[in-house]
Short mmCIF file of C-alpha atoms in Angstrom, two decimals:
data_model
loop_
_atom_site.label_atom_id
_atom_site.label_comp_id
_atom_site.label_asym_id
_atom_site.label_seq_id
_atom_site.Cartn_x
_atom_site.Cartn_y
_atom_site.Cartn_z
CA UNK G 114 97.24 138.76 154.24
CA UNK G 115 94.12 136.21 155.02
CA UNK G 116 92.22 137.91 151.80
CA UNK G 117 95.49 137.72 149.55
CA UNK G 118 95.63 134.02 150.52
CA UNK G 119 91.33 132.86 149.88
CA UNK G 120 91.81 135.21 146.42
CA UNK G 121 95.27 132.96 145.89
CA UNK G 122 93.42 129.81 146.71
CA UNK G 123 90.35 130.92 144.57
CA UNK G 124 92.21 131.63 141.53
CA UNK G 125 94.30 128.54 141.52
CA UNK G 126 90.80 126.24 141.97
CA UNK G 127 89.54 128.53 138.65
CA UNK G 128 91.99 128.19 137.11
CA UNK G 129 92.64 124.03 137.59
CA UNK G 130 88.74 123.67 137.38
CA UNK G 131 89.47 125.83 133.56
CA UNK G 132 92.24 123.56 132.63
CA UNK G 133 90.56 120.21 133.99
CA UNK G 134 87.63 121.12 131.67
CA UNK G 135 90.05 122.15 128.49
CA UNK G 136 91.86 118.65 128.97
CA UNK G 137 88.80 116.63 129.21
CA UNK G 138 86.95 118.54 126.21
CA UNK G 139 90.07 118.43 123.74
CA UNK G 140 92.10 114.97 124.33
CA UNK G 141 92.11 114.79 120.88
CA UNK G 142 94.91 117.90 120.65
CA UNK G 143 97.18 116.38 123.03
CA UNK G 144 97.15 112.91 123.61
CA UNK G 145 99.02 109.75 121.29
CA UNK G 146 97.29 108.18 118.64
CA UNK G 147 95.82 105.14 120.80
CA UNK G 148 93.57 107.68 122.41
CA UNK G 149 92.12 107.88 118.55
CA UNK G 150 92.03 104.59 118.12
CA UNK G 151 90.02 103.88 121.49
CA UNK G 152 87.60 106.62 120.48
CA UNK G 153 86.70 105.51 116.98
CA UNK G 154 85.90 102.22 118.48
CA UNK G 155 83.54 104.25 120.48
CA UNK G 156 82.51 105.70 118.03
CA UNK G 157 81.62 102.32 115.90
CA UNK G 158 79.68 101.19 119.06
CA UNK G 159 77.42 104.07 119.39
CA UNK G 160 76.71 104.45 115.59
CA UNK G 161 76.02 100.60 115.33
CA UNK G 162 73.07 100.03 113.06
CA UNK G 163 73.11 97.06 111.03
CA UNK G 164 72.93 93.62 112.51
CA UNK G 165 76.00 91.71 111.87
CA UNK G 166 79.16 90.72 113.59
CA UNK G 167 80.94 92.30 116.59
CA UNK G 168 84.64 91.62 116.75
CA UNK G 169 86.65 92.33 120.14
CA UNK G 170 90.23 91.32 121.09
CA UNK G 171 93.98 93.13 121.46
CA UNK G 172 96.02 94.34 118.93
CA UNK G 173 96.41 91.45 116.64
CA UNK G 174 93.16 91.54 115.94
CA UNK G 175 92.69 95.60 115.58
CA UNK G 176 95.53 94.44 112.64
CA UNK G 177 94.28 91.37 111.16
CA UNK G 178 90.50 91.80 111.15
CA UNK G 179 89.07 93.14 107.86
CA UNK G 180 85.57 93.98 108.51
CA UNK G 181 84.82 95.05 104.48
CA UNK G 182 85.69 91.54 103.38
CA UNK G 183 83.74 89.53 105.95
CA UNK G 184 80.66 91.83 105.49
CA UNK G 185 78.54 94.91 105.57
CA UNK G 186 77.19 94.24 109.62
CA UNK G 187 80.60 93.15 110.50
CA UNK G 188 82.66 96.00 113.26
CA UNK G 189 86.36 95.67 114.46
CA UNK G 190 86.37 97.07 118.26
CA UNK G 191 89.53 95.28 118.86
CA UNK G 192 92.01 97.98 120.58
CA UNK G 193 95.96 97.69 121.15
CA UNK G 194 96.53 95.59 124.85
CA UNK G 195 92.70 94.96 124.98
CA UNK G 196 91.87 92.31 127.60
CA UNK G 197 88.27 91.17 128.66
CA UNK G 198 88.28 93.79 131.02
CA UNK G 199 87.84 96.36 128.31
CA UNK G 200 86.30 94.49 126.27
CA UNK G 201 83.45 93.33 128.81
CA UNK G 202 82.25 97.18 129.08
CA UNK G 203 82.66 98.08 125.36
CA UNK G 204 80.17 94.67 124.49
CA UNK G 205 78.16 96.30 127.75
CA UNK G 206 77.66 99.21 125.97
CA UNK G 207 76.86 97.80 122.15
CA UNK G 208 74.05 96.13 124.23
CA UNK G 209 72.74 99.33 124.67
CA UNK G 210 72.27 100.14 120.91
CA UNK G 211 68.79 99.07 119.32
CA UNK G 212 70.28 96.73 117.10
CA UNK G 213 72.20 93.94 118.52
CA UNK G 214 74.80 92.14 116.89
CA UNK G 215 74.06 88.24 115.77
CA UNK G 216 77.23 86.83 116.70
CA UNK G 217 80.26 88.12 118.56
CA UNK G 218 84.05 87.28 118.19
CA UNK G 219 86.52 87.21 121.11
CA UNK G 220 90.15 86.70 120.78
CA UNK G 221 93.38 87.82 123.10
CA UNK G 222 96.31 85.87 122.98
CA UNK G 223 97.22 83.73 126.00
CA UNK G 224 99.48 86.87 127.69
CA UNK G 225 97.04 89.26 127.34
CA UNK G 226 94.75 86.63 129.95
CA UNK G 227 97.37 86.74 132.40
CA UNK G 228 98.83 90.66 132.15
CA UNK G 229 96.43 93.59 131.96
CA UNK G 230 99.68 95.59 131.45
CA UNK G 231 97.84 98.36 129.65
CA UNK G 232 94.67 98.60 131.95
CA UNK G 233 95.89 101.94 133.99
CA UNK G 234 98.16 103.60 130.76
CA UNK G 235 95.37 103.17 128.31
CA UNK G 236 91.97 101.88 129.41
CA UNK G 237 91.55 104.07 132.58
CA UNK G 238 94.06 107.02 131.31
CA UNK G 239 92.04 107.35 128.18
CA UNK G 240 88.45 106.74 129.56
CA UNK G 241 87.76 103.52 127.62
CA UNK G 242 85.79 102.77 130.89
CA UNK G 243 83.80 105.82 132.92
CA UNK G 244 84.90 107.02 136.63
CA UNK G 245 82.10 104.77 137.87
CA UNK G 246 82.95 101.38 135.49
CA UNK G 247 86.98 102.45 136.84
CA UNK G 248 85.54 102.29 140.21
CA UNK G 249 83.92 99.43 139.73
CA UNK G 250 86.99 97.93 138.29
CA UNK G 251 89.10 98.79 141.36
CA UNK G 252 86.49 97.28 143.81
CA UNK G 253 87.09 94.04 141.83
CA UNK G 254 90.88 94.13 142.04
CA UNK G 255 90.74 94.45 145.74
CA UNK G 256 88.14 91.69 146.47
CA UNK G 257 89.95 89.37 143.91
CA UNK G 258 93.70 90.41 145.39
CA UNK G 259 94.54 90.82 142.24
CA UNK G 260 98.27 91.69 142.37
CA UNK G 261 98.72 92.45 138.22
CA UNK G 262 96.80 94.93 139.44
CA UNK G 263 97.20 96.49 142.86
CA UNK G 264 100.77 98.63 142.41
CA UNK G 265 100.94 99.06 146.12
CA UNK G 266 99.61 99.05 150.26
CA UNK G 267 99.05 101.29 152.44
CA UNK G 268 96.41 102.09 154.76
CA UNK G 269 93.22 101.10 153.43
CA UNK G 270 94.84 100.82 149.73
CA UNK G 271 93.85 105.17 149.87
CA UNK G 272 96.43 105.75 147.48
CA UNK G 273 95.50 103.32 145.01
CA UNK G 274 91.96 104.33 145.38
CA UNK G 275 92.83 108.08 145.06
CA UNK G 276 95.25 107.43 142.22
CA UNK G 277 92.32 105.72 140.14
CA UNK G 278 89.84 107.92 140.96
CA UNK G 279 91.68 110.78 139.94
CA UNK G 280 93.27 109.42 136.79
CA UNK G 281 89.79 107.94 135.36
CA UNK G 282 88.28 111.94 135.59
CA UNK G 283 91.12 112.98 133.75
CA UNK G 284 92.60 114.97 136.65
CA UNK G 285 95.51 117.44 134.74
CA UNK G 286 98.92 116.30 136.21
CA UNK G 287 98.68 112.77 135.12
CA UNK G 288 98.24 114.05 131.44
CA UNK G 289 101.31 116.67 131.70
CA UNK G 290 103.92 114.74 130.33
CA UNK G 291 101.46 114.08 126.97
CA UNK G 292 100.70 118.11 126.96
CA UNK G 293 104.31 119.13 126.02
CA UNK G 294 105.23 115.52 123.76
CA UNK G 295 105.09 116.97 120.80
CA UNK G 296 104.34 120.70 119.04
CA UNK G 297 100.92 122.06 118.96
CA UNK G 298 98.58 120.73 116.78
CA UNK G 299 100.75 117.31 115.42
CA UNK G 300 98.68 115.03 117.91
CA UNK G 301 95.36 116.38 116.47
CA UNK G 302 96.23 115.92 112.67
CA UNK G 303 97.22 112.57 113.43
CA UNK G 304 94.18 111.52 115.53
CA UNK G 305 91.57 113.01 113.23
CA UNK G 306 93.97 110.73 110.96
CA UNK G 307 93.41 108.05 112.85
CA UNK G 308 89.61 108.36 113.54
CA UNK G 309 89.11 109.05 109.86
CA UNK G 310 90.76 105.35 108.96
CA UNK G 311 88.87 103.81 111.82
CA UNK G 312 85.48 105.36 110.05
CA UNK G 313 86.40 103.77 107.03
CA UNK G 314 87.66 100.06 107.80
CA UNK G 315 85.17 99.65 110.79
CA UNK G 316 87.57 99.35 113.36
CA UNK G 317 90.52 97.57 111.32
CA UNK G 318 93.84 99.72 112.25
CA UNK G 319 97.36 98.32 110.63
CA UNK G 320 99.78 98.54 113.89
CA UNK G 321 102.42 98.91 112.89
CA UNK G 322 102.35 99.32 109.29
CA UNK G 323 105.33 96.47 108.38
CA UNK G 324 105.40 93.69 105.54
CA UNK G 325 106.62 91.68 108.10
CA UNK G 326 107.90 91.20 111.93
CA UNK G 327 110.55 88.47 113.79
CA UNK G 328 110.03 90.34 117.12
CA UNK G 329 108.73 87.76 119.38
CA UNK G 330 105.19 87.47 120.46
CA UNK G 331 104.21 88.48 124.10
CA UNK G 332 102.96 84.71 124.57
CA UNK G 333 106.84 83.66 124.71
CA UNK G 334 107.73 85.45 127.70
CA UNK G 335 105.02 83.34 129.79
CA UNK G 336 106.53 80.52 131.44
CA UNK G 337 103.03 79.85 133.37
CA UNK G 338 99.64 80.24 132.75
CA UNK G 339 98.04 81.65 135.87
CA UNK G 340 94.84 84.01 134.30
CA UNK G 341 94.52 87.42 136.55
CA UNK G 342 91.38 86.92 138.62
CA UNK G 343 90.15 90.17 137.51
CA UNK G 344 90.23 89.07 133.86
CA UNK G 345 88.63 85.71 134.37
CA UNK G 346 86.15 87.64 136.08
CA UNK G 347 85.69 89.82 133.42
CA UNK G 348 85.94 87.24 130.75
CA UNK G 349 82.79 85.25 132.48
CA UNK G 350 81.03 88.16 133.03
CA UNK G 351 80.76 88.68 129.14
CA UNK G 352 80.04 85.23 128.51
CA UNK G 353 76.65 85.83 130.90
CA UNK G 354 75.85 88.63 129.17
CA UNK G 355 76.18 87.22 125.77
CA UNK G 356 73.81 84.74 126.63
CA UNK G 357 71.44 86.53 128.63
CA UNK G 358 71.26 88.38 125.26
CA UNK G 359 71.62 85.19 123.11
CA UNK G 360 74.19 86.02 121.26
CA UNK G 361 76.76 83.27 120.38
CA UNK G 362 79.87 84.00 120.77
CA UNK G 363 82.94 82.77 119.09
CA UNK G 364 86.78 82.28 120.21
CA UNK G 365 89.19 82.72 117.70
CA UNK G 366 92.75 81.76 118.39
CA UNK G 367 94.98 84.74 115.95
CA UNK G 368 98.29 82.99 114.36
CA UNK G 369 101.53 84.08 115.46
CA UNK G 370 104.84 84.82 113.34
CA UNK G 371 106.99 81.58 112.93
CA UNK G 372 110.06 83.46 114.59
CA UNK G 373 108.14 82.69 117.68
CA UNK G 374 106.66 79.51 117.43
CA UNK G 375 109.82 77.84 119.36
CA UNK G 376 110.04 80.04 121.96
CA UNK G 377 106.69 79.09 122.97
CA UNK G 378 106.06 77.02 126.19
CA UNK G 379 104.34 74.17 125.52
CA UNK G 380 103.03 73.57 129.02
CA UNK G 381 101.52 77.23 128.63
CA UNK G 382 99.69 76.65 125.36
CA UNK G 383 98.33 73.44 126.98
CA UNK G 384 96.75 75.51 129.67
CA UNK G 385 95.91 78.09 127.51
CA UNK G 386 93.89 75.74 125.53
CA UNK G 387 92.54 73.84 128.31
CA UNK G 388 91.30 77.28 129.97
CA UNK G 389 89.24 78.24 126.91
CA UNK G 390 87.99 74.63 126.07
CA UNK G 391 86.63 74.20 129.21
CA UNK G 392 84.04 77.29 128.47
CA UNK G 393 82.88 75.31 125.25
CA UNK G 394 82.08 72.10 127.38
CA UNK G 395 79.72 74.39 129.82
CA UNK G 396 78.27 76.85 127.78
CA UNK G 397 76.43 75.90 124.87
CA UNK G 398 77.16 79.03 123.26
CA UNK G 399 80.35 79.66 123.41
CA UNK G 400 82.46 78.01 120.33
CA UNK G 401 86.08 77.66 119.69
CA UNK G 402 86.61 78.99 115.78
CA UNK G 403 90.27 77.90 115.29
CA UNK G 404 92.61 75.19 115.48
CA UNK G 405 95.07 75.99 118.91
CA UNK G 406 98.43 76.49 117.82
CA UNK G 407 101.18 73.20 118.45
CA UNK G 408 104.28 73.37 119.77
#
């Protein structure tokens, strides 16, 4: 009975080790197209060899941004629900590349300072950031008390800390549900899709492919601005590197649809505004592109 149970207990450790290495080796088969997206802007990063323009920001950007008509150096590593979290480790790792950009380009819209609503579905679920940078990460959300952040208690915060750790090395259960979401082989067509369109725009991705949209921006459902620590500490943290590096970088404020425009809170695009400008007035080389929008 004791050897049926160690050969029962070996075979189901073979075979989860088997299946932990499939998932991590073929995400491409299985998971949605943002896991595509994410990975050609990887991609872009690591292949970067002409000095130009480095563009990061959330999904309006990913959209808006044409690389070809601003220029041959210029890259689009905007990604859907990208905050300076993300973005701070993606610019981390273009520093890494032998050719550094001249300029960079941030932009997030003022919701996207305050809610890092996509950092555990997409940044850590995908790997956008390593175990390590996840860890990291998680270390930061405790010492800020960062509750956009922190989905529970207990003793110690072990289950948060387990729950990351496993989830940023791609540990099988969490990716279940994405396994079985649609039939064999759709996922893959559409990512190499994906990847292929990514190649070819540097980084510019139409989401979602519309003439035209009166859903309401995420900005209207703010009634404060309060920035998640974790983010501001994220967002300086790029700054310093920037200039360590000298690199200027450049804010860039993306318009919004007019259905939205009075739903806005004007007390919120006053701080907004008044969080960003008071970057420009200490650091020399940071530089507001764009008008802020009026209420």
């Amino acid at each position: 009975m004791r050897s049926f149970l160690i050969t029962l207990t070996l075979a189901f450790v073979a075979g989860l080790a088997l299946v932990w290495i499939w998932g991590l080796d073929n995400r491409l088969s299985y998971l949605s197209r943002d896991y595509a997206l994410l990975t050609g802007k990887n991609r872009l990063i690591d292949s970067y060899s002409r000095s130009g323009l480095a563009i990061f920001g959330d999904s309006a950007v990913m959209d808006g941004v044409q690389p070809e008509k601003l220029g041959p150096g210029v890259i689009n590593c905007a990604m859907m629900g990208c905050t300076p979290i993300e973005s701070y480790f993606l610019v981390r790792r273009l520093m890494k590349a032998p050719i550094h950009p001249q300029a960079v380009i941030l932009s997030y819209n003022a919701y996207h300072f305050v809610h890092p609503d996509f950092y555990w579905e997409n940044t850590v679920k995908f790997g956008v950031i390593s175990g390590a940078e996840a860890d990291e990460v998680l270390g930061n959300i405790f010492r800020l008390k960062d509750k956009e952040l922190i989905s529970g208690s207990g003793l110690w915060n072990i289950e948060q800390w387990l729950y990351s750790f496993l989830l940023s090395r791609g540990f099988p259960p969490y990716y279940v549900s994405s396994w079985f979401a649609d039939a064999f082989g759709v996922r893959k067509k559409e990512n190499e899709e994906a990847l292929t369109v990514i190649a070819q725009t540097r980084g510019q991705y139409y989401f979602p492919l519309a003439d035209g949209s009166k859903s309401l921006n995420a900005d209207t459902k703010l009634k404060t601005f309060m920035v998640s620590p974790v983010i501001d500490y994220y967002f300086r943290k790029t700054l310093d590197l920037l200039k360590t590096e000298n690199i200027p970088v450049y804010f860039y404020v993306m318009p919004i649809n007019e259905s939205s425009v009075p739903h806005l809170d004007s007390g919120v695009s006053q701080a907004y505004q008044d969080y960003l400008t008071g970057f420009s007035q200490t650091d020399p080389q940071f530089h507001i592109l764009s008008k802020f929008r009026t209420v």
